[in-house]
């Protein structure tokens, strides 16, 4: 079936992370023939989101630590005399130090079943079930089969756009899980000694009725598909580059967003809300009247600080935190501005950087709500897929679970001319985009990577209780000792479609100084308590209880200069993996720069033509129909999408 | 068509095409109303219901074209008030929607108040609604205003009439809310205005302030708490002399028939004769439900009765007399704000008003300093501020005079630009207005029926309208003013006792033969010094 792939493209994109997907969409939109492949079975690479069972199989893959050796036809034979090959890596090394802890009560009986299910699920994802495999392998080479490709895009990871199919698949998984396997715990709790005591066997059956308010591990498993767990935890600045791009390209119609509802700060052991908009300041109960005025005055100044150089010129040399001390601000206001609004730290930024960050924050306020941030429903992993979808609409061809063995370089011209895929097929192209993690160690031997420490928690309540239990919050916890980094905490409620009812999904992110657990556990301990039986007896525990925790380190390949990679031909471009920053500006910037190299002088993701404006003049346009044959299909897609992906924000745009 | 009486659906159709594009077309709305009225008589109830439904839908589409069209909202009001069973819940929902889009659309607010009244929505619910909108954006006059209407309804105070004050706990909560607003954004006027409403009081109770009887002039003078027009409609005064009614002619001091604080009447000789040990005079103000009595003792030239100056009602009309602790803490927080925002005029003005409410005399010096600052930061309103300052200074002087229980008032060297509260000076015999910036002696000065000596040197006075009909005025000093023509002295003719007039340093003295001219104009005055 692999033979069906066309053998020639204009652009081959390897990796389906956000920058790659944007470039693929942009190229496809500009009329390039695009092949977009990913060796994984899911979209997004390290930008992906997983259901609960999905994340378990994902982490198992990294914990197993064994190379998956696929028997592939030897590609070496195909390299001609005037050619060289750049072998690509067979194994992803971007994730390290994966550790999982389960605190929710685990009924032994159930536990057994669920744990077994993981294996099954894992098997289905990694080694592929027949239908899935057929999808990725059965690649259409003719235009008329494009539609099936388009449909496939959402099926993999987008429950929203193809809900029924998704439901079916999950049902099969969950019910299937219950019957077979007896292996337990190993994949859930590896690396943790402290919890053996928790696995108290109880004689209860697998009753579906939980004890009131107590979420058990089996419930999480059972409702696993309600989770969409992001590998990278980011938000969209409501005036950031990504929002602009989503709107400009009309990709926004494939996604829905929710406004972050509050900005929090952690101070003196307490979580409190940071007033940042005018309405917040007005409504705040914690600020004194005078503080309200001070804060508003300072923020108003920051909005147009460039116009008042007299107020900061003298302080340009010092850090932002020192500068704040010179302003009329009480210590708590200084804290809010420094950590929660400018989102920097004592040492990290100078006055100008701090003012710029504050201004940016304020500038984004109020566009879609009372905070500057948006979160995509169903998780950050939606975004790469949205762009993939646009790429597919304009004729891009998608192949998941399709690895590329090597790039073929012409010795004479020093240009890359083709790839050889896992089936040994040689596919020619003009441009090659490769995500950093696909390069082998030979290519990256001189590259210095930074690391991001990540943690994902499932908790039973919000870190700051309010009337509404549907709050989406961002909290910055400054690094305590010098040399440690601030930890960004994003707490998602069930209405973001990323976790089951009664739980919150909490993401922690910081620049690594040690392993993820060493970096993040102190913060986790400050904010949460482990979910233990004894504590349940006490009526009200102040802190939210941890049900489940995952730690891992992710490679940060942003900021790596192209020159650090060995021997890259000029038509091979490197896309970096996710960076540790909060916004997505890096990815968009990178995508635009690379797109301009591939398609100089082309508009970057212009809005697609309105289907109603397209006049299909059958006779005259038939011969040159390459573009127009695609668009009517896009049109036929539209009604289907709008039912499942109606975008309430669209009005305000 | 309209004239021809062709009022049918075709007119509706035609007008809807135009109004759909531009709803600001009052004539067409009128036309539609006529048609609808006509159809009401002709159609069956079912047809009519359908018609109304279409009309409501059409109105909504017009509102979407222009949510601030007077005609459209008015038409909706008209239509709904004609319906037998209007769906008020739906109308409230409509208002909420439109206010969601633009929370400051006062047309919609107006309509909402109409709907809320018609549907008898409890004030508490409406208050909660204003809460929610103020929480979203407090720069909202309409919302604050609605609160000021709702709160007195929610917390009626027995003793304070229709525009009553709020109980203290409610007041404190509101003050906190509004302080949040002006500390957050002190340049937003809506909050300051609401603050002023909170601290302000309703109009003072109607009262007779002062009653004065003079035997010589055979005249009775009354001053009221507000200007009234005696003889018009309900404003009638009843005079009882020695407990029997007496019919008299009421007139204003300046002779003009218009609302005035002060009214007077001539008394017949019988009611002033010296045979009885005393005469009592009682004036009953029927509309104001108030009365006052004074006694003229045998052998006395005059008798009076007036409210004492210690009565706080006198000059604190701007701000109420809530517990001074509340005002004091308001003053403290405003001063804090002023330190942060030294140039905020609203804050400065509020400080001044608070100080006046607390203790006008104690804070007099400080108030004047704040006026200085305020004038510097808000030069556009310098004249207004000068007048306000003059008003406060006059008030303070009147207070001091009354505490001292004298009938002499010194208002010299105060930089006054305007004279006010003259109705409070009914009993003053000596008035010094020298060294100010007055440009006129206003007609209201005629209320000073007891005035004997008036000094107004060193001003910029050009007209003397108020120096008329002053029965006791003997001496008038007008040196160094701007009296141009001898004719401006004409009003003085009506002051029978004027014997001494100082006019040095006025332009009119330069004219050739000025003295002769003046002697001719004012023959009764003994000495005119030029």
Short mmCIF file of N, CA, C and O in Angstrom, two decimals, chain B residues 7-8 36 58 108 124 147 191 212 277 328 376 385-386 419 423 458 466 470 481 497-498 501:
data_model
loop_
_atom_site.label_atom_id
_atom_site.label_comp_id
_atom_site.label_asym_id
_atom_site.label_seq_id
_atom_site.Cartn_x
_atom_site.Cartn_y
_atom_site.Cartn_z
N UNK B 7 -54.78 53.50 5.71
CA UNK B 7 -53.93 52.93 6.75
C UNK B 7 -54.13 51.41 6.78
O UNK B 7 -54.99 50.90 7.47
N UNK B 8 -53.36 50.73 6.01
CA UNK B 8 -53.47 49.27 6.03
C UNK B 8 -52.08 48.65 6.03
O UNK B 8 -51.06 49.33 6.19
N UNK B 36 -51.53 50.77 13.09
CA UNK B 36 -51.76 49.72 14.08
C UNK B 36 -53.04 49.99 14.87
O UNK B 36 -53.81 49.06 15.15
N UNK B 58 -39.87 43.07 14.16
CA UNK B 58 -39.36 44.15 13.33
C UNK B 58 -38.61 45.19 14.18
O UNK B 58 -37.55 45.67 13.82
N UNK B 108 -31.66 52.05 26.33
CA UNK B 108 -32.07 50.74 26.80
C UNK B 108 -32.33 50.78 28.30
O UNK B 108 -33.27 50.16 28.80
N UNK B 124 -34.99 44.92 44.52
CA UNK B 124 -33.78 44.16 44.89
C UNK B 124 -33.19 43.46 43.67
O UNK B 124 -31.98 43.42 43.50
N UNK B 147 -29.20 52.89 40.63
CA UNK B 147 -29.02 52.57 42.06
C UNK B 147 -29.61 53.66 42.93
O UNK B 147 -30.27 53.40 43.92
N UNK B 191 -18.46 57.81 38.99
CA UNK B 191 -18.36 57.42 40.39
C UNK B 191 -18.41 58.64 41.30
O UNK B 191 -19.05 58.60 42.35
N UNK B 212 -40.27 88.88 60.27
CA UNK B 212 -39.84 90.17 60.81
C UNK B 212 -40.97 91.17 60.65
O UNK B 212 -41.56 91.31 59.58
N UNK B 277 -50.61 95.18 74.82
CA UNK B 277 -49.22 95.00 75.26
C UNK B 277 -48.38 94.37 74.16
O UNK B 277 -47.18 94.59 74.09
N UNK B 328 -15.86 61.77 58.18
CA UNK B 328 -14.46 61.92 58.54
C UNK B 328 -13.61 60.88 57.84
O UNK B 328 -12.56 61.18 57.29
N UNK B 376 -5.76 75.92 40.07
CA UNK B 376 -4.55 75.75 39.29
C UNK B 376 -4.65 74.52 38.37
O UNK B 376 -4.19 74.56 37.23
N UNK B 385 -15.33 78.11 40.17
CA UNK B 385 -14.72 77.87 41.47
C UNK B 385 -14.71 79.14 42.32
O UNK B 385 -14.92 79.08 43.54
N UNK B 386 -14.48 80.27 41.67
CA UNK B 386 -14.52 81.54 42.40
C UNK B 386 -15.90 81.76 43.02
O UNK B 386 -16.02 82.18 44.17
N UNK B 419 -22.53 87.43 45.21
CA UNK B 419 -23.23 87.49 46.51
C UNK B 419 -24.35 86.48 46.51
O UNK B 419 -25.11 86.39 45.55
N UNK B 423 -31.02 86.16 51.24
CA UNK B 423 -32.28 85.98 51.96
C UNK B 423 -32.05 85.64 53.43
O UNK B 423 -32.95 85.74 54.25
N UNK B 458 -14.27 99.81 46.54
CA UNK B 458 -13.21 98.99 45.93
C UNK B 458 -13.70 97.64 45.41
O UNK B 458 -13.19 96.59 45.74
N UNK B 466 -29.93 96.02 43.01
CA UNK B 466 -30.41 95.53 44.30
C UNK B 466 -30.58 96.62 45.34
O UNK B 466 -31.21 96.39 46.37
N UNK B 470 -34.99 99.84 49.78
CA UNK B 470 -34.45 99.50 51.10
C UNK B 470 -34.94 100.59 52.06
O UNK B 470 -34.43 101.71 52.03
N UNK B 481 -15.41 102.20 42.20
CA UNK B 481 -16.09 101.15 41.44
C UNK B 481 -16.16 101.55 39.97
O UNK B 481 -15.41 102.42 39.53
N UNK B 497 -34.73 106.79 52.91
CA UNK B 497 -33.95 107.37 54.00
C UNK B 497 -32.50 107.63 53.64
O UNK B 497 -31.68 107.99 54.50
N UNK B 498 -32.13 107.38 52.38
CA UNK B 498 -30.73 107.53 51.98
C UNK B 498 -30.33 109.00 52.06
O UNK B 498 -30.94 109.86 51.41
N UNK B 501 -24.14 109.49 50.32
CA UNK B 501 -23.71 108.65 49.21
C UNK B 501 -22.27 108.98 48.82
O UNK B 501 -21.96 110.13 48.52
#
